[in-house]
Coordinates of C-alpha atoms and ligand atoms in Angstrom, one line a residue:
X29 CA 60.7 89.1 114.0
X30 CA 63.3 87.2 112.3
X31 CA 64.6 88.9 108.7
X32 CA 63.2 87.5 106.1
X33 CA 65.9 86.4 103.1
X34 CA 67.3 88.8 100.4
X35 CA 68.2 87.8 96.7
X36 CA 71.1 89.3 95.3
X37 CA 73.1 88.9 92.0
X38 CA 76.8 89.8 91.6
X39 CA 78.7 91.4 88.5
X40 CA 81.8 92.7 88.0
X41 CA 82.8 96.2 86.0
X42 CA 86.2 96.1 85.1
X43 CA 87.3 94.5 88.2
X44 CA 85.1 96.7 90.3
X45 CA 82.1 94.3 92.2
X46 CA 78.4 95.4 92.5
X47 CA 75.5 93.2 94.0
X48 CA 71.9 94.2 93.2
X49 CA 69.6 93.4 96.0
X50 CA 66.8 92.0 93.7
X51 CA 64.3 91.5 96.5
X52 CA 64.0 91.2 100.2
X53 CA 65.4 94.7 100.9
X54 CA 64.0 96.9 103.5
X55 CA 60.6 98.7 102.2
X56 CA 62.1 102.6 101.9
X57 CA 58.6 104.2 101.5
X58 CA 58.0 105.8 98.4
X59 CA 59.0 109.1 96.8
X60 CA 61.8 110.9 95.8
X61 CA 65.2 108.1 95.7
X62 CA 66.9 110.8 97.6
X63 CA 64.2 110.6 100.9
X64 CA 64.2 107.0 100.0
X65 CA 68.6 106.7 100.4
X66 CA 68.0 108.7 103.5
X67 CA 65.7 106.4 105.2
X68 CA 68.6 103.1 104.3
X69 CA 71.2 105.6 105.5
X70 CA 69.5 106.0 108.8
X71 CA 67.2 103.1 109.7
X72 CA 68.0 100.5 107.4
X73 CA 71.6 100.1 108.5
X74 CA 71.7 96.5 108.4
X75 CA 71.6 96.0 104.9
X76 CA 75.0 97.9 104.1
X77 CA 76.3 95.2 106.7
X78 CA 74.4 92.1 105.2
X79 CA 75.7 93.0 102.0
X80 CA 79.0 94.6 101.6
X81 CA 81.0 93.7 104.8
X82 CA 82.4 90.8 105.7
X83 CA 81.9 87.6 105.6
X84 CA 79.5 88.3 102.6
X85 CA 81.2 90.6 101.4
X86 CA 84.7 92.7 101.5
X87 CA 85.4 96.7 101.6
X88 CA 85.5 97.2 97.8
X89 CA 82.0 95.8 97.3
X90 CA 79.7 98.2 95.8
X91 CA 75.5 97.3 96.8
X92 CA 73.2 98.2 94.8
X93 CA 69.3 98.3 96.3
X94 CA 66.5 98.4 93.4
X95 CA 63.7 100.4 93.8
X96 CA 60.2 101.5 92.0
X97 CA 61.5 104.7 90.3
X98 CA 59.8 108.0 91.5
X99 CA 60.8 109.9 88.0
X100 CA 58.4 108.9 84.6
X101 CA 59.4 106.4 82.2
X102 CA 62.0 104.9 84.3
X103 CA 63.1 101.4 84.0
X104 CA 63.4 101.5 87.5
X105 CA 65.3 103.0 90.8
X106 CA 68.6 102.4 92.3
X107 CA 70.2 103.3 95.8
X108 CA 73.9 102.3 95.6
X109 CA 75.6 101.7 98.8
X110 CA 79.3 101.0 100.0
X111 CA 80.6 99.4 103.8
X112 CA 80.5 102.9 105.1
X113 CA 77.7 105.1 103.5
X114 CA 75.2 105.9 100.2
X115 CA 77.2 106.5 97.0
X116 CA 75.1 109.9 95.3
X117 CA 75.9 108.2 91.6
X118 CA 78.0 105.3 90.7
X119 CA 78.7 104.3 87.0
X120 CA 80.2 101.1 87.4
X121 CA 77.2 100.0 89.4
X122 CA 74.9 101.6 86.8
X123 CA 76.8 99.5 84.2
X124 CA 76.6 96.4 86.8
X125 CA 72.6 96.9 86.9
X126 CA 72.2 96.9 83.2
X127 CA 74.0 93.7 82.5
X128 CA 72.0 92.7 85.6
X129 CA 68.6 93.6 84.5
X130 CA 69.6 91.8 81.0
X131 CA 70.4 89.1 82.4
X132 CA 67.2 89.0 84.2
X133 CA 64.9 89.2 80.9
X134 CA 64.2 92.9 82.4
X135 CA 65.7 95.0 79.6
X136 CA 67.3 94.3 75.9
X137 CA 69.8 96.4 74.3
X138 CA 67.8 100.0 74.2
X139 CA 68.2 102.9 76.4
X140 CA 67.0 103.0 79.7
X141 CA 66.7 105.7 82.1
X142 CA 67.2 105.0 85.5
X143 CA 66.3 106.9 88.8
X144 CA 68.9 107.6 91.6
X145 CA 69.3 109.9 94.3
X146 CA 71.1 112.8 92.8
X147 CA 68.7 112.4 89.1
X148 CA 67.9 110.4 86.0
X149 CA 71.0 109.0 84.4
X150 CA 70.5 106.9 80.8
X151 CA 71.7 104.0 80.3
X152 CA 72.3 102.7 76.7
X153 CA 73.2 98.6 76.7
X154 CA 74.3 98.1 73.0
X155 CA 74.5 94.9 70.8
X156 CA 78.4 94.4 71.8
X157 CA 76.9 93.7 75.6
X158 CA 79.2 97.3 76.7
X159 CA 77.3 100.2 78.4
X160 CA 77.0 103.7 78.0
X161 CA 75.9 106.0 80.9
X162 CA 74.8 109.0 80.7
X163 CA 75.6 110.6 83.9
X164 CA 74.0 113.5 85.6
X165 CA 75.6 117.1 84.8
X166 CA 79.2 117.0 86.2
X167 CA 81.1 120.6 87.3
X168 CA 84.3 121.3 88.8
X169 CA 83.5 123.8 91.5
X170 CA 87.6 125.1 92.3
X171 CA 90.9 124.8 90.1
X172 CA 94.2 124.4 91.8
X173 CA 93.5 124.3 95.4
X174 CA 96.2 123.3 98.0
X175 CA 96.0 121.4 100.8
X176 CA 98.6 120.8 103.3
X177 CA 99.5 116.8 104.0
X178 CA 101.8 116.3 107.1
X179 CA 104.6 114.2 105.2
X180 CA 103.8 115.2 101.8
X181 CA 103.2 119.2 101.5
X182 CA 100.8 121.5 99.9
X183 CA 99.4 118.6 97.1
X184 CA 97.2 120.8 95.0
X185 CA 93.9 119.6 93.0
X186 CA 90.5 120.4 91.7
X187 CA 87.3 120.1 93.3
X188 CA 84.6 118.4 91.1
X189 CA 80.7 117.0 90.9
X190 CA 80.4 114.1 89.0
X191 CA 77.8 112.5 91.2
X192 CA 79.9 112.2 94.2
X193 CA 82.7 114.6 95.2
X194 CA 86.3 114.2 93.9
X195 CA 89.8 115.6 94.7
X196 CA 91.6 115.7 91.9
X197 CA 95.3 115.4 92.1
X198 CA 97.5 115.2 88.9
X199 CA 101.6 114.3 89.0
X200 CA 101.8 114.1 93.0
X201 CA 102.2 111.6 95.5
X202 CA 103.0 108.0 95.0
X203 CA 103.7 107.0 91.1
X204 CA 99.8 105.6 89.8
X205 CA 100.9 101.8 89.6
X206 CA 99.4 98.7 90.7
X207 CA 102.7 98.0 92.5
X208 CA 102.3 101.3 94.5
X209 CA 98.4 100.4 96.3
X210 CA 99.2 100.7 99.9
X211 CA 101.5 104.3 99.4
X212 CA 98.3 105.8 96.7
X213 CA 96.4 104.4 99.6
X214 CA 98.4 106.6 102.7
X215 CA 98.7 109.5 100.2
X216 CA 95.1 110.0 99.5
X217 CA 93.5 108.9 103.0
X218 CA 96.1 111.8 104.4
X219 CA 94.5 114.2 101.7
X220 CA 90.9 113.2 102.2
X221 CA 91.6 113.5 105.8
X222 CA 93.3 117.2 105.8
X223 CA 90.4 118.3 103.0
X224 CA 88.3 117.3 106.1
X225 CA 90.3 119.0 108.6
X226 CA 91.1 122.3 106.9
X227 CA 87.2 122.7 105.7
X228 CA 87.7 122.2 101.9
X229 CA 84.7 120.8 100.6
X230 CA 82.3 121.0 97.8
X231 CA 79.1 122.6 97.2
X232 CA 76.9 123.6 100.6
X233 CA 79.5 122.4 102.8
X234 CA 79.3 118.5 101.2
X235 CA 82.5 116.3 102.5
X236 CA 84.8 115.3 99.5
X237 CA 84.9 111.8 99.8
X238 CA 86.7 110.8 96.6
X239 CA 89.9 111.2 96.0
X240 CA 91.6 110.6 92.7
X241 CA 95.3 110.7 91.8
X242 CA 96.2 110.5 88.0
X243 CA 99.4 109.6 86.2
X244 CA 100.4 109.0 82.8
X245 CA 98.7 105.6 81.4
X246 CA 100.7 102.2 80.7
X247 CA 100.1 102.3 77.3
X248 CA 99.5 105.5 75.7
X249 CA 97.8 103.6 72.5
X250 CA 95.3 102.4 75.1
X251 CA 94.7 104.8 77.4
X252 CA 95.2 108.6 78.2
X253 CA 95.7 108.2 81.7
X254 CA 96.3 106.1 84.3
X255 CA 94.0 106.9 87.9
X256 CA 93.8 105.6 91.3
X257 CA 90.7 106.2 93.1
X258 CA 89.8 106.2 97.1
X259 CA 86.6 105.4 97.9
X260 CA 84.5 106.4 101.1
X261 CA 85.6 103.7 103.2
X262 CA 89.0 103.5 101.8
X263 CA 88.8 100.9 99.2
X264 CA 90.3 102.1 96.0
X265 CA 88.3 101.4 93.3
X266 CA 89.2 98.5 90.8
X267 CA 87.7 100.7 88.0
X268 CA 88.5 104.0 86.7
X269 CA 85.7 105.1 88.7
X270 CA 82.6 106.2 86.1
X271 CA 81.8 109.7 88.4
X272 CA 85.5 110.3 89.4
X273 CA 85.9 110.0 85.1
X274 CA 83.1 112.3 85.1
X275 CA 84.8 114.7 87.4
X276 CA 87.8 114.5 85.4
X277 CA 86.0 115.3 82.1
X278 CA 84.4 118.5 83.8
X279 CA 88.0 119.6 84.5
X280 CA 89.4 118.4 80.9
X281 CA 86.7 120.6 79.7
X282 CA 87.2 123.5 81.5
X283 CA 90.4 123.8 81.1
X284 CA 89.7 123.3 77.1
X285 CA 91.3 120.2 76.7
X286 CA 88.4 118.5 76.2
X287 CA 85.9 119.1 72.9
X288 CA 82.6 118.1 72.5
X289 CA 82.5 114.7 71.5
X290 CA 86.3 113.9 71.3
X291 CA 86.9 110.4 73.6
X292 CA 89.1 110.3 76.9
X293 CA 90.4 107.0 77.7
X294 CA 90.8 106.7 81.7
X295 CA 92.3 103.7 82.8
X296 CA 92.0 102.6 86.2
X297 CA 94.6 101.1 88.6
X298 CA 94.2 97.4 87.3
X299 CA 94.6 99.3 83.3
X300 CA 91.1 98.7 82.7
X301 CA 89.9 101.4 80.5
X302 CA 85.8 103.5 80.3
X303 CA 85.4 105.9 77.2
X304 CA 84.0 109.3 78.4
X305 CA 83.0 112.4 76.5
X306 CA 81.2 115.3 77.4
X307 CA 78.6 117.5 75.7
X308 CA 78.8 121.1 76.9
X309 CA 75.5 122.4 78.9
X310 CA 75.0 126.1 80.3
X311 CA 77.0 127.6 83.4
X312 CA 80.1 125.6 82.9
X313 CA 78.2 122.0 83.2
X314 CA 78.8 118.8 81.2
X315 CA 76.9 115.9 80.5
X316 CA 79.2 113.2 81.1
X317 CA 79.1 109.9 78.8
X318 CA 81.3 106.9 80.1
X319 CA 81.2 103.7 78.6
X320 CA 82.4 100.6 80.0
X321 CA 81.8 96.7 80.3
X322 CA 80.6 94.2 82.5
X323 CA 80.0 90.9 83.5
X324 CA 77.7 89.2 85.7
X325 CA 79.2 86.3 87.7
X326 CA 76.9 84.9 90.7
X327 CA 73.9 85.0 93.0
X328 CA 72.7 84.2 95.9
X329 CA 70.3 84.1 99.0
X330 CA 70.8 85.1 102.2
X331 CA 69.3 83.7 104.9
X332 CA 69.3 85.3 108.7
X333 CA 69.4 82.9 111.2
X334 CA 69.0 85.3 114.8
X335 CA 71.4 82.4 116.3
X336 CA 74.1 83.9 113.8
X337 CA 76.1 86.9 115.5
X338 CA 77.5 88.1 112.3
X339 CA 74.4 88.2 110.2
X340 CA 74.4 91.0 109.4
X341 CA 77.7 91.3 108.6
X342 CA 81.0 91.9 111.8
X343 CA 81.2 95.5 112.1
X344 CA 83.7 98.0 111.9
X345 CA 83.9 97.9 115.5
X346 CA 83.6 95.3 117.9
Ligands
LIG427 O1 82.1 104.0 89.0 O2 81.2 105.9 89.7 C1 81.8 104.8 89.9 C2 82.1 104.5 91.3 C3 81.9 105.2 92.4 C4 82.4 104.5 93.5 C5 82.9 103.3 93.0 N1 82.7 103.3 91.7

């Protein structure tokens, strides 16, 4: 049987893309988003090619498939995807859906919570037309660990939740600048590749798959810092990343540079800037609030013609 067509719309966070698959997406079952994410990762494979690889799509896209919630009073579910594999969280794609459900007539300016896989995150769309996610609780799991990098030495970070798992490097490797992509690129591919290798992961053995190198900012009246952040599939991400901010505000905190409502201003690679801030919870955790701005920009319909090799989308591998 021939796949029926799938509706997407396109927004931008910062410079970072999302595309909500609005309808057509494969039918995940219901229950728990995390069983649901499990079923795409696994038997709904096509959809990550349909939508985020090429020639649809390129290797920074971010998908976004929305789903009934399982969780009460939810506006509604999310499953966000990349070329390679399920993001846990992903803030600029939660700030993507909001403007996207606005622009749908689906939500006003409110607060709206919103299932994922790894919990409920809120998401506050205020009269300005920014967002303001409230993330799940963010933790930095290990200060100061080293890694050795063939070419580069022992490059020492933290280890920290913020809905995905992050590597966070501060003053090493290439200098954080636009001009610098392809080196920031090597550096932190070679570090995600020996955190791999030597067995450094996060909690219950989970792969770190982000990894975030941070310099000092452009403009110091605009931003705090300046980061660089590589994505699953190598991509680094246009925006400062709304979990790898959270990460960073879970290591701010506990290191008490951070108080409880004071604002950090991460800029990303492009200097586009989120607000985060964090309000202290038990055992070390945060509750992560980044705020950011987006801006939807196109739509579309696929069709799947069986005739067409590359419908669903070329591969990584031929
Ligand atoms: O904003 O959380 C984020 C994110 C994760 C991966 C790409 N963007």
């Amino acid at each position: 049987m021939s796949q029926p067509p799938i509706h997407v719309i396109d927004s931008h966070t910062q410079g970072e893309p999302t595309r909500v698959v609005v309808s057509g997406g494969p039918d995940l079952g219901s229950g728990p988003l995390a069983g649901r994410a499990r079923r795409l990762q696994l038997e709904h494979h096509w959809l990550r090619g349909a939508v985020c690889n090429e020639p649809r799509g390129h290797d920074a896209m971010v998908g976004a498939l929305l789903c009934e919630a399982d969780e009460p009073d939810c506006v509604c579910g999310v499953i966000f995807f990349n070329n390679v594999c399920n993001l846990g969280m992903c803030i600029h794609g939660t700030i993507g859906l909001t403007v996207t459900l606005a622009h749908l007539g689906k939500i006003g300016v409110g607060t709206h919570r919103i299932d994922t896989p790894v919990g409920v995150v809120v998401s506050t769309l205020r009269e300005d037309g920014s967002v303001e996610v409230t993330n799940v609780p963010s933790y930095r799991t290990a200060a100061d660990v080293g890694v050795d990098v063939p070419g580069w030495g022992t490059v020492r970070g933290d280890i920290a939740w913020g809905g995905n798992w992050f590597f966070l490097i501060d003053g090493q490797g290439p200098e954080v600048a636009f001009s610098n992509l392809d080196a920031l690129t090597d550096f932190t591919w070679a570090v995600r590749r020996e955190l791999a290798a030597q067995g450094i992961t996060g909690e219950g053995g989970m792969e770190i798959d982000h990894i975030e190198s941070f310099g000092p900012p452009g403009d110091p009246a605009l931003a705090d810092s300046r980061n660089f952040v590589l994505c699953p599939g190598k991509a680094y991400d246009r925006s400062p990343c709304g979990t790898g901010v959270s990460g960073k505000l879970a290591c701010l905190h506990a290191d008490g540079k951070l108080a409880p409502g004071k604002i950090w201003r991460q800029a990303g690679i492009l200097d586009t800037v989120f607000h985060g801030s964090v309000t202290p919870l038990p055992a070390g955790r945060i509750l992560p609030r980044v705020s950011g701005r987006a801006w939807v920009n196109g739509e579309a319909t696929y069709f799947f013609d069986p005739a067409d090799r590359f419908r669903y989308g070329i591969p990584a591998s031929l």
